[in-house]
mmCIF file of C-alpha atoms in Angstrom:
data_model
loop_
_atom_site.group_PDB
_atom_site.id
_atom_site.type_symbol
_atom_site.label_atom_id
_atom_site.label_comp_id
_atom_site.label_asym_id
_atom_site.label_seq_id
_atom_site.Cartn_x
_atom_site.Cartn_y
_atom_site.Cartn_z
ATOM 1 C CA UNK A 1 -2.590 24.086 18.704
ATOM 2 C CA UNK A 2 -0.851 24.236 15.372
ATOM 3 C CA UNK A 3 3.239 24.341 15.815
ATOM 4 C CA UNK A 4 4.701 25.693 12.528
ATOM 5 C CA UNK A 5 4.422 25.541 8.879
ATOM 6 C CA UNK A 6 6.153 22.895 7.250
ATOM 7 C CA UNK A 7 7.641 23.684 3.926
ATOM 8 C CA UNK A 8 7.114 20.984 0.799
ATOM 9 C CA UNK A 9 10.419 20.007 1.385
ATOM 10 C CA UNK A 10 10.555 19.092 4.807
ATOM 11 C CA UNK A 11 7.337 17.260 3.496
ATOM 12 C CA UNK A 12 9.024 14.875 1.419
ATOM 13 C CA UNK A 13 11.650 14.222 3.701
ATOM 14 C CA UNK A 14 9.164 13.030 6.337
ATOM 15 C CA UNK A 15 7.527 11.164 3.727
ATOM 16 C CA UNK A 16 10.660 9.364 2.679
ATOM 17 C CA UNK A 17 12.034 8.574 6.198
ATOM 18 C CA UNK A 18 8.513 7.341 7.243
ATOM 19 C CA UNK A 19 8.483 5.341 4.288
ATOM 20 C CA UNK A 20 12.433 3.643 4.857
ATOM 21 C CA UNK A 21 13.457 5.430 1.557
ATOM 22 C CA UNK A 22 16.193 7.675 3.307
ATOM 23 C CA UNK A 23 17.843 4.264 4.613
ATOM 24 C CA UNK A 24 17.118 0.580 4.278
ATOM 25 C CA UNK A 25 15.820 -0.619 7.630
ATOM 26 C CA UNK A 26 17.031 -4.484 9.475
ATOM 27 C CA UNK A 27 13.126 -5.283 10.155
ATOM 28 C CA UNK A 28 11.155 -7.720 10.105
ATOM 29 C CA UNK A 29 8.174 -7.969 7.493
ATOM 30 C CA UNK A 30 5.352 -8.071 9.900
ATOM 31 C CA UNK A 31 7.132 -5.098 11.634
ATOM 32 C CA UNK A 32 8.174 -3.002 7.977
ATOM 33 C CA UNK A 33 5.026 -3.355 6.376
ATOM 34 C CA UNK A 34 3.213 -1.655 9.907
ATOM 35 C CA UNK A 35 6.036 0.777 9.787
ATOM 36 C CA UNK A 36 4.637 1.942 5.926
ATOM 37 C CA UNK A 37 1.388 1.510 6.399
ATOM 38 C CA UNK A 38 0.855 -2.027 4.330
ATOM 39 C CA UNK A 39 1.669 -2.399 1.083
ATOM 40 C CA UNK A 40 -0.518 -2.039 -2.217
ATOM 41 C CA UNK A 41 -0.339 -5.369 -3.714
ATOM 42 C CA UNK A 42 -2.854 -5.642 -6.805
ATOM 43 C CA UNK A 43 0.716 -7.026 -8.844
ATOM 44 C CA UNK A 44 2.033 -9.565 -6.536
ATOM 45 C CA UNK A 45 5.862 -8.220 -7.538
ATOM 46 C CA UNK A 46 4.784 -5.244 -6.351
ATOM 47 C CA UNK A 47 5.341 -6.262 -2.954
ATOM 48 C CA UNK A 48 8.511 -7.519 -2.698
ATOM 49 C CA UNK A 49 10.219 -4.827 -4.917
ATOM 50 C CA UNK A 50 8.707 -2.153 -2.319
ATOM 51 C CA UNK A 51 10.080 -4.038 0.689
ATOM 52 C CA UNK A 52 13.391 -4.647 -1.217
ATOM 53 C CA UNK A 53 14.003 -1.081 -1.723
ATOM 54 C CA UNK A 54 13.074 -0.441 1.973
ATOM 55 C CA UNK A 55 15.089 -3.317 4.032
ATOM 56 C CA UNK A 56 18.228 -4.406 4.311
ATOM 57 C CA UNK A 57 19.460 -7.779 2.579
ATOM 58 C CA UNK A 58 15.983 -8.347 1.493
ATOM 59 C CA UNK A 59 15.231 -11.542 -0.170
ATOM 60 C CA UNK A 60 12.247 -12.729 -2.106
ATOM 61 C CA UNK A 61 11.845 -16.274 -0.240
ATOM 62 C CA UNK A 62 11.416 -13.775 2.503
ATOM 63 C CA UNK A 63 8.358 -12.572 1.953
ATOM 64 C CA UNK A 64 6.940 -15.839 0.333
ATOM 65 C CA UNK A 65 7.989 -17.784 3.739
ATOM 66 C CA UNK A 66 5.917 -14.835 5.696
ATOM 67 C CA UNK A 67 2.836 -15.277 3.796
ATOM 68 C CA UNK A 68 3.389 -19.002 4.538
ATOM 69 C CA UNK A 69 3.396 -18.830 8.105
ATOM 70 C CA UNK A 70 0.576 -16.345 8.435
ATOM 71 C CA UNK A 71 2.764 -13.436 9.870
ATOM 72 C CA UNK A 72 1.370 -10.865 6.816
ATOM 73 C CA UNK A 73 -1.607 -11.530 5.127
ATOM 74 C CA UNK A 74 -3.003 -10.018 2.197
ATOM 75 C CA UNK A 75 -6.688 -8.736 2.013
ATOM 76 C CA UNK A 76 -9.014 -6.166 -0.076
ATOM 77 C CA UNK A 77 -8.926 -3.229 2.252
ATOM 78 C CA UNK A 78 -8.425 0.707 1.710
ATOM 79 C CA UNK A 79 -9.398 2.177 -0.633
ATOM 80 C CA UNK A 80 -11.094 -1.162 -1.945
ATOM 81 C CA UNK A 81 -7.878 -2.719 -3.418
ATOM 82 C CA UNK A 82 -5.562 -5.753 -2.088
ATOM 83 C CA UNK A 83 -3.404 -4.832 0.328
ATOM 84 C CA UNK A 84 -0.578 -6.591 2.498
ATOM 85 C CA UNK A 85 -0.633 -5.872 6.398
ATOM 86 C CA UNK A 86 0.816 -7.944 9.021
ATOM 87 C CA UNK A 87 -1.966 -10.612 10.646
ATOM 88 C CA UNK A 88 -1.722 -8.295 13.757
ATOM 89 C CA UNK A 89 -3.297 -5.287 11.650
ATOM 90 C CA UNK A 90 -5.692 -7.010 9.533
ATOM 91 C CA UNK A 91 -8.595 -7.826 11.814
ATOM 92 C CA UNK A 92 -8.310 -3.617 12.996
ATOM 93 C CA UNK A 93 -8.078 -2.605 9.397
ATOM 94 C CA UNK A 94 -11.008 -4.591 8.326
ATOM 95 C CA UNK A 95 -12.848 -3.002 10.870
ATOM 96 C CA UNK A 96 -11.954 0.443 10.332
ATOM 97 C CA UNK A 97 -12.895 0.124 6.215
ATOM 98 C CA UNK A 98 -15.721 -2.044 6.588
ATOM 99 C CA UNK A 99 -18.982 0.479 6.759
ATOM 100 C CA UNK A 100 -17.378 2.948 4.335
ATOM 101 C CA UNK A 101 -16.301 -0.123 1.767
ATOM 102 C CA UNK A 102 -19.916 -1.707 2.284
ATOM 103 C CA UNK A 103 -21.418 2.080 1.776
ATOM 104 C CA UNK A 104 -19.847 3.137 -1.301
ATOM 105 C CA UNK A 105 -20.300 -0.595 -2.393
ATOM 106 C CA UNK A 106 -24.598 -0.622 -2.195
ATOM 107 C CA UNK A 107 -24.243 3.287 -3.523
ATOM 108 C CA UNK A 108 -22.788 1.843 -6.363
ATOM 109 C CA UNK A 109 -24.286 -1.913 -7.382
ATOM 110 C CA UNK A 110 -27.464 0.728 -7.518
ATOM 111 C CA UNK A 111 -30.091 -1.512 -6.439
ATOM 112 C CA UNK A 112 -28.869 -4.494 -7.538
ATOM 113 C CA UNK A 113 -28.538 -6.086 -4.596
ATOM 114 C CA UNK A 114 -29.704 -5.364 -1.152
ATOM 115 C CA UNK A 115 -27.956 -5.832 2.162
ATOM 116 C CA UNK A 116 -29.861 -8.535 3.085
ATOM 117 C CA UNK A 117 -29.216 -10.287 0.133
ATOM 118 C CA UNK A 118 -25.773 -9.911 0.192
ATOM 119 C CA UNK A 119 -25.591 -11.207 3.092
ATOM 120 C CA UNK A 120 -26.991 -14.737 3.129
ATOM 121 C CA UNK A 121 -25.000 -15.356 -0.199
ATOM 122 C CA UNK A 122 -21.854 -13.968 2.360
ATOM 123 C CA UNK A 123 -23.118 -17.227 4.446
ATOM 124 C CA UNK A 124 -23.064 -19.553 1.719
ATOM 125 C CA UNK A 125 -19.765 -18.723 0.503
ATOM 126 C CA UNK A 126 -18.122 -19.172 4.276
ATOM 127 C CA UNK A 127 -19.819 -22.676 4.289
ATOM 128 C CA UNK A 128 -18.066 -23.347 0.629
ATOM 129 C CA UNK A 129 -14.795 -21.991 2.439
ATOM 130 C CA UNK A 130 -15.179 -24.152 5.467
ATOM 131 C CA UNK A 131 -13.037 -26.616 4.370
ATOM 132 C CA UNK A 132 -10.454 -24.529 3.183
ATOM 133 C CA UNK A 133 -9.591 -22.279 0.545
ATOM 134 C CA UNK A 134 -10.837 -22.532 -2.718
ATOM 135 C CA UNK A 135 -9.972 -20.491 -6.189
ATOM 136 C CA UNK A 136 -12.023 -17.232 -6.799
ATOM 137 C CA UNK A 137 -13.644 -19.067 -10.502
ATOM 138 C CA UNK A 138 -14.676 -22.276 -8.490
ATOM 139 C CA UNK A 139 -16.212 -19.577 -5.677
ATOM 140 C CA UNK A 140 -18.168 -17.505 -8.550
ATOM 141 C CA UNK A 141 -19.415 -21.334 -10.085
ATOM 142 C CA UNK A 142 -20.776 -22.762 -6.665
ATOM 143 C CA UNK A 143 -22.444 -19.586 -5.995
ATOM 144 C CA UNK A 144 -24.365 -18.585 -9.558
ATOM 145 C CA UNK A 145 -23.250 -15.294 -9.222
ATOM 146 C CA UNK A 146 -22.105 -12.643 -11.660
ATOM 147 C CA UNK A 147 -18.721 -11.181 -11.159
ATOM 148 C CA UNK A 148 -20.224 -7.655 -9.700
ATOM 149 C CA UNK A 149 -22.258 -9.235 -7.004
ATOM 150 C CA UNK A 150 -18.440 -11.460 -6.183
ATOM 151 C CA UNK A 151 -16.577 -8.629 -5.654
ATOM 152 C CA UNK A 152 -18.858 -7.475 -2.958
ATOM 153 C CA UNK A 153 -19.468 -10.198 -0.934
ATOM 154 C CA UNK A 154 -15.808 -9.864 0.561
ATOM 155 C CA UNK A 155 -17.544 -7.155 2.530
ATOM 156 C CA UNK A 156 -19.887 -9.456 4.430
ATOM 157 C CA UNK A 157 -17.277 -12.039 4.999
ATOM 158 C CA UNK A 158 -13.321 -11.478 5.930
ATOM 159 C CA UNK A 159 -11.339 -13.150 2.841
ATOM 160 C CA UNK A 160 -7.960 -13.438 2.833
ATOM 161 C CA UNK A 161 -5.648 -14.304 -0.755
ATOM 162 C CA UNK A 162 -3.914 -17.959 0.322
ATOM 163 C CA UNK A 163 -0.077 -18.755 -0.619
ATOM 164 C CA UNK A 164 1.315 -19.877 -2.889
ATOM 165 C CA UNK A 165 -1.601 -17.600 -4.609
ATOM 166 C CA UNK A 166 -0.638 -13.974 -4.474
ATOM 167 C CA UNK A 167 3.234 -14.720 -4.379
ATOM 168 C CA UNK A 168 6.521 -13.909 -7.072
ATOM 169 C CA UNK A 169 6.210 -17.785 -7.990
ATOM 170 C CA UNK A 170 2.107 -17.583 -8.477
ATOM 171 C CA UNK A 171 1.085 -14.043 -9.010
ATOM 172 C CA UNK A 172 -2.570 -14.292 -10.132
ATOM 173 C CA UNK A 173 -4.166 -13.464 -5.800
ATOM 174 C CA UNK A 174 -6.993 -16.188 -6.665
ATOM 175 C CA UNK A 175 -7.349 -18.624 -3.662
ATOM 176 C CA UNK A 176 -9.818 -17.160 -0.770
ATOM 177 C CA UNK A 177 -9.835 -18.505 2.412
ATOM 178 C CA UNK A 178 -11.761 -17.146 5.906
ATOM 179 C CA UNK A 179 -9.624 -14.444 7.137
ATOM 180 C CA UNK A 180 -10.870 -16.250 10.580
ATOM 181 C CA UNK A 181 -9.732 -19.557 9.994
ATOM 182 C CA UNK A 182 -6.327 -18.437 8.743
ATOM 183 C CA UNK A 183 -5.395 -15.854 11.762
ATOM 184 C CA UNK A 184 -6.916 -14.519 14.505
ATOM 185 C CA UNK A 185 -9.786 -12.690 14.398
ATOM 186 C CA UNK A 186 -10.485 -10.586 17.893
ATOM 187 C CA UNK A 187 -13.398 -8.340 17.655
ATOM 188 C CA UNK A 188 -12.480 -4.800 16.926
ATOM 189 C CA UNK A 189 -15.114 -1.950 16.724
ATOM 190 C CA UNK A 190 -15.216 0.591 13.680
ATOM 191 C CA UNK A 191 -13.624 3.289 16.201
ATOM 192 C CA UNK A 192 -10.698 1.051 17.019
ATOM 193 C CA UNK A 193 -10.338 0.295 13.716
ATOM 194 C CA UNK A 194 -9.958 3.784 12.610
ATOM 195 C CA UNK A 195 -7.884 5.027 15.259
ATOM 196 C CA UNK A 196 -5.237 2.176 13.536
ATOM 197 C CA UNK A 197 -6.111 3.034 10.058
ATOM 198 C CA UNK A 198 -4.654 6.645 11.515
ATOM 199 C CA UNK A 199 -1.720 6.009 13.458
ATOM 200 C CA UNK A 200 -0.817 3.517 10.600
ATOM 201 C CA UNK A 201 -1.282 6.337 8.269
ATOM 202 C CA UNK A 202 1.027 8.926 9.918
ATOM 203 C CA UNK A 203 2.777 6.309 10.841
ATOM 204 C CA UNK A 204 3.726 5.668 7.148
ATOM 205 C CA UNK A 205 3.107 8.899 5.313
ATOM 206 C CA UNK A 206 2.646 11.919 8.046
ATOM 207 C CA UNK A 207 2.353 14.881 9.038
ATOM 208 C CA UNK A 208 -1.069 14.886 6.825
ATOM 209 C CA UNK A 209 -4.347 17.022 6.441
ATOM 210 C CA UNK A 210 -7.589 14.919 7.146
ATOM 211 C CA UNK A 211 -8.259 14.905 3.523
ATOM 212 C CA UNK A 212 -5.458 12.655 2.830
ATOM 213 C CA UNK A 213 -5.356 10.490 5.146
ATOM 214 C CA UNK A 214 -9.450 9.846 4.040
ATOM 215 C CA UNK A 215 -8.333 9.630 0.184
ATOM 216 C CA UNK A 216 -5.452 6.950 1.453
ATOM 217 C CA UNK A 217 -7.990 4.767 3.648
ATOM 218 C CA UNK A 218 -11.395 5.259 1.573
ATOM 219 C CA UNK A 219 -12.911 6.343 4.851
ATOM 220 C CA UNK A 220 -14.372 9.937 4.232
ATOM 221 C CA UNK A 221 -13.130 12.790 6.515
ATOM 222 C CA UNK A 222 -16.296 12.895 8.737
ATOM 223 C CA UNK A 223 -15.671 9.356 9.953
ATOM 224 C CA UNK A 224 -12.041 10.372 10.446
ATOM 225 C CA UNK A 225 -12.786 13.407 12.587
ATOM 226 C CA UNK A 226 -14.354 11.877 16.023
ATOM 227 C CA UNK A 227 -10.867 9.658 16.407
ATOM 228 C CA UNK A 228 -8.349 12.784 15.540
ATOM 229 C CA UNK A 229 -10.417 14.183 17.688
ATOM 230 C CA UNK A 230 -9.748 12.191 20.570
ATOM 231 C CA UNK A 231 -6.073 11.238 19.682
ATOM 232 C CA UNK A 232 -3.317 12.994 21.325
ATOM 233 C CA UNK A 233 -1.221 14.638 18.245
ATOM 234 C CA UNK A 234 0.924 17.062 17.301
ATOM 235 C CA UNK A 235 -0.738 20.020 14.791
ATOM 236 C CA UNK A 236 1.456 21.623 12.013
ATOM 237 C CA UNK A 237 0.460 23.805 8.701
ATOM 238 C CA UNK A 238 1.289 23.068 5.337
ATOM 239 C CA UNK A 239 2.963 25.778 3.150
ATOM 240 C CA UNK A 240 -1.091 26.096 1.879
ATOM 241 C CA UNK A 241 -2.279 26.720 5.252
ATOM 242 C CA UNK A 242 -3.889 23.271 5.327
ATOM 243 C CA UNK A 243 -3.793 21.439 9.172
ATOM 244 C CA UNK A 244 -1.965 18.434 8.868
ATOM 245 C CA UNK A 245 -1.940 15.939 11.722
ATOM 246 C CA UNK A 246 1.376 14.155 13.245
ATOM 247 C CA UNK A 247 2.200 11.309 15.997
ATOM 248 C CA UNK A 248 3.607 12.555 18.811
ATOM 249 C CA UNK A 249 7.265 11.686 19.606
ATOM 250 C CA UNK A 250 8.363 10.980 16.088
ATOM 251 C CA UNK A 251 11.373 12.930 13.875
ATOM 252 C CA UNK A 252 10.925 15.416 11.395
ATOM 253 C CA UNK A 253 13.850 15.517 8.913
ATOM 254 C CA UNK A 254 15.386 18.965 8.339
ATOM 255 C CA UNK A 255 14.778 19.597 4.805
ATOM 256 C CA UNK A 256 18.432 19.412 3.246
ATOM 257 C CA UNK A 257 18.556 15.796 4.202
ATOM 258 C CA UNK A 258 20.221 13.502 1.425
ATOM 259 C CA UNK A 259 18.050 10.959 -0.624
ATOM 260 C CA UNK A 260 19.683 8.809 -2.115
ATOM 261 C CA UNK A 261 18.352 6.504 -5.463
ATOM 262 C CA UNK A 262 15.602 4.748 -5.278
ATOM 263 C CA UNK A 263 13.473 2.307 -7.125
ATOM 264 C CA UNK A 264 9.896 2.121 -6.711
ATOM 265 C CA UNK A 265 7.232 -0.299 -7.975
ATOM 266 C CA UNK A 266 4.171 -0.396 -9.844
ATOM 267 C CA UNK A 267 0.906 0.636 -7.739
ATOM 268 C CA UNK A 268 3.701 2.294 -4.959
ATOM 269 C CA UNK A 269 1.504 4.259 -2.369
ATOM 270 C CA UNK A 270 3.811 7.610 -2.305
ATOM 271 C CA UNK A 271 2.685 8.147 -5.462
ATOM 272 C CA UNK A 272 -0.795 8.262 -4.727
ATOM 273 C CA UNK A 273 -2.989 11.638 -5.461
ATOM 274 C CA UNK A 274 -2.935 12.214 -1.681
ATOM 275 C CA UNK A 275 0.494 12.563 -1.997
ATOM 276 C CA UNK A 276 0.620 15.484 -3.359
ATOM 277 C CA UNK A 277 1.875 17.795 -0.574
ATOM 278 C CA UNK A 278 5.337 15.910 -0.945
ATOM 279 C CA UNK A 279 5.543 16.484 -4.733
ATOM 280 C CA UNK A 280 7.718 13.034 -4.434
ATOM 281 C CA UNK A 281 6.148 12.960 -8.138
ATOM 282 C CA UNK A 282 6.225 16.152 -9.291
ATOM 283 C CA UNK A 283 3.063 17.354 -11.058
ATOM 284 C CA UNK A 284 4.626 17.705 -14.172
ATOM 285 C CA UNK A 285 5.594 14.063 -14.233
ATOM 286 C CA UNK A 286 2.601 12.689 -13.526
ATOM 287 C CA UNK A 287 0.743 12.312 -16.713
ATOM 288 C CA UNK A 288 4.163 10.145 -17.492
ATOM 289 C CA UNK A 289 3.478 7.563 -14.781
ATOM 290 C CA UNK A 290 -0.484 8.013 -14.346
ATOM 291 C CA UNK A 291 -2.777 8.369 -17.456
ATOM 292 C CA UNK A 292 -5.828 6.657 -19.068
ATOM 293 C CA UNK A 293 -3.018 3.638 -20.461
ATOM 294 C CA UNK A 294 -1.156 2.937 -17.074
ATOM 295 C CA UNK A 295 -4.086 3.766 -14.394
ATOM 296 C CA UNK A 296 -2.200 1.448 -12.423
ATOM 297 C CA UNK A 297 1.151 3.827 -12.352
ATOM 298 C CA UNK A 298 4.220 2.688 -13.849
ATOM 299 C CA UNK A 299 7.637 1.202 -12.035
ATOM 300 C CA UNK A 300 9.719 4.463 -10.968
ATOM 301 C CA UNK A 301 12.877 5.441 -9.827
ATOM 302 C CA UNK A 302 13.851 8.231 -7.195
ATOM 303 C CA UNK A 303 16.251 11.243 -7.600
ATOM 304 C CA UNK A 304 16.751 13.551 -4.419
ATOM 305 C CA UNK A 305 13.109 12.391 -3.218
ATOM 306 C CA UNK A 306 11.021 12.629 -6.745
ATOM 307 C CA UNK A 307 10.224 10.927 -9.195
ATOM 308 C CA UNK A 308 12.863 11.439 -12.389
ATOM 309 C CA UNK A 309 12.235 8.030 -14.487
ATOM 310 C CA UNK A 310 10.615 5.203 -15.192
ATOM 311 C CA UNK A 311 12.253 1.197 -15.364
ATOM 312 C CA UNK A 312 11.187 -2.166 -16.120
ATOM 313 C CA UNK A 313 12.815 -5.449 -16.629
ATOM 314 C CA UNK A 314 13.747 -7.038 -19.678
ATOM 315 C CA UNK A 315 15.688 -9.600 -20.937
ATOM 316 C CA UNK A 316 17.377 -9.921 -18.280
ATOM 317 C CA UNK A 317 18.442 -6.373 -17.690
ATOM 318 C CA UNK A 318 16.596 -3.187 -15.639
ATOM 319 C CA UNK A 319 16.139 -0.961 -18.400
ATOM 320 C CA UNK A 320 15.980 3.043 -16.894
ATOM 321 C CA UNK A 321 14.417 6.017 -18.895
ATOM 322 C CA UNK A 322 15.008 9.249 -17.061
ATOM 323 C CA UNK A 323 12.650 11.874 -17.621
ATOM 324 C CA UNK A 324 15.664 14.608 -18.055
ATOM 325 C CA UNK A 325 19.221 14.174 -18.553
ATOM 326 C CA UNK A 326 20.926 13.514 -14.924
ATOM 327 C CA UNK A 327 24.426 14.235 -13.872
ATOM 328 C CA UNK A 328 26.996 11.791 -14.262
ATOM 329 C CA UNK A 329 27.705 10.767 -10.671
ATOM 330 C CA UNK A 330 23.709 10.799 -10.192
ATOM 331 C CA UNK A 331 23.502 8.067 -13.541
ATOM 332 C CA UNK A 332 26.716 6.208 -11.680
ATOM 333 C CA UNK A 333 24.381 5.729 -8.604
ATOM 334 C CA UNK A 334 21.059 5.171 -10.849
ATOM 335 C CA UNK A 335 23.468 2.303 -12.500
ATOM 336 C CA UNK A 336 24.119 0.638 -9.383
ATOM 337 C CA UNK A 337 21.115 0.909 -8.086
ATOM 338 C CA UNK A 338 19.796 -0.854 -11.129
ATOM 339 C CA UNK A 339 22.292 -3.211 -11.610
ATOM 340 C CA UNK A 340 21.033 -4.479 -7.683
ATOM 341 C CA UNK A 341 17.760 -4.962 -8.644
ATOM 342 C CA UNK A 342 18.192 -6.727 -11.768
ATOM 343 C CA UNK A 343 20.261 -9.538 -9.103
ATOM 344 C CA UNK A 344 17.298 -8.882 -6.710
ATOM 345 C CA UNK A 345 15.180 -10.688 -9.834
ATOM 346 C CA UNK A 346 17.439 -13.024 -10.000
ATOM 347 C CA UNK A 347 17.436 -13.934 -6.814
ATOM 348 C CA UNK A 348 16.364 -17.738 -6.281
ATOM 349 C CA UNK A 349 15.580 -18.376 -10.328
#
């Protein structure tokens, strides 16, 4: 039973509490990145700069130290890319991506390799990684295998990155080690899997249509449908009459709700296509931060919930370009915004 329409606004407001961006939040790692559904980490800095903007007195020893002690873990999972989830939601999350990842993997290696053979080369390389973890070129060497067939044997065998790879101090994610010999590993079914793939979803970006929440996992919709299905959740519209599924119990922000600035990172999930429904990046915008030159995005900053500017940082400094001119008390807020994350980079050198 569908509730109400939400309007775009309330949209982005939902999106921006879910994701911490309304307020920093005193959590732990393991606990944050559940909250926001992991964290995209193909650019090591990545990570810490999105947790830094979401918690409160963030540092980046922090994160390192979790990685260290196994609490977070980071893994190629939705959508294919590296990812960083606590150690409680990886073996769930593998689960859930697993037959769509190894699907769209055979679809597109086209022959070149069959199941089968993928996986008794999967078996060799967890007897190379029985001893521990090893770099990714020393993996490809033992193995004799060209770098297409590497990249899908992660689907036949758990892999996890392996501090200090992956990190702000070493930022190249090339050490592999057995995602089982690293954390725990219960055994979790594809439906279980899913079901957390979900909740983390709407957990993180909600109230969504079906169609997102498939483009943000790289599950497709009809492997969604049997778990929303049997979920208990709350129904809403979208202003284009789309469904969008919701948790139960959790707070939709009226729409006038302040946002204040905020800087986001390269490869930020918000800013995803499935985003869209928020317009935190206004369509306008987006050829600015997504195009055939930065495929990867670009480091943004926030203005009232969108998108309004890029950064980066140089020599020192965290050099802003706003899209448009902004108000002086909004460039007063932008400056001290910026002027804290040029000390967050800082921080330990």
């Amino acid at each position: 039973m569908v509730e109400r329409t939400l309007s775009q606004r309330e949209r982005n407001r939902a999106l921006l509490a879910r994701q911490l961006l309304l307020e920093p939040a005193d959590l732990p790692i393991p606990r944050a990145v559940e909250r926001i559904g992991g964290v995209q980490a193909q650019y090591a800095p990545s990570a810490y700069v999105g947790l830094w903007t979401r918690l409160r007195a963030f540092r980046r020893d922090a994160l390192t130290s979790a990685l260290e002690r196994r609490s977070v873990v980071q893994g190629t999972l939705m959508r294919s890319t590296i990812h960083l989830v606590s150690a409680r939601d990886y073996p769930a999350s593998a689960a859930g991506v697993r037959a769509a990842r190894r699907g769209s993997w055979l679809r597109a290696a086209r022959g070149a390799a069959e199941e089968r053979t993928m996986a008794k080369t999967a078996e060799r390389l967890r007897n190379l990684l029985a001893d521990g973890p090893l770099p990714r070129r020393e993996l490809v060497r033992l193995l004799g295998v060209e770098q297409g067939i590497w990249n899908g044997l992660g689907l036949w065998v758990d892999l996890v990155r392996v501090p200090p790879s992956g990190t702000w101090e070493r930022r190249s994610a090339d050490l592999y080690g057995l995602a089982d010999a690293w954390i725990d590993m219960p055994e979790v079914s594809e439906a279980e899997g899913i079901e957390l793939l979900i909740r983390r979803y709407l957990g993180g970006f909600g109230p969504s249509t079906t169609k997102e929440i498939a483009g943000w996992s790289g599950v497709p919709p009809t492997s969604l449908e049997p778990s929303l299905a049997r979920m208990r959740l709350r129904r809403f519209r979208s202003e284009a009459g789309e469904v969008l599924h919701e948790l139960q119990r959790v707070p939709l922000p009226a729409a006038d709700t302040p946002a204040p600035i905020r800087f986001l990172p390269t490869w930020d999930a918000t800013l995803l296509i499935n985003e869209r429904g928020t317009q935190i990046l206004p369509e306008h915008h987006r050829p600015r931060v997504f195009n055939t030159k930065t495929p990867h995005s670009v480091p943004t900053f926030l203005v009232d919930g969108q998108v309004a500017g890029t950064w980066r940082f140089e020599a020192g400094r965290v050099r802003v370009e706003p899209f448009d001119r902004l108000p002086r008390i909004v460039r007063i807020e932008l400056d001290g915004e910026a002027e804290r994350l040029r000390l967050f980079h800082g921080d330990g050198d």
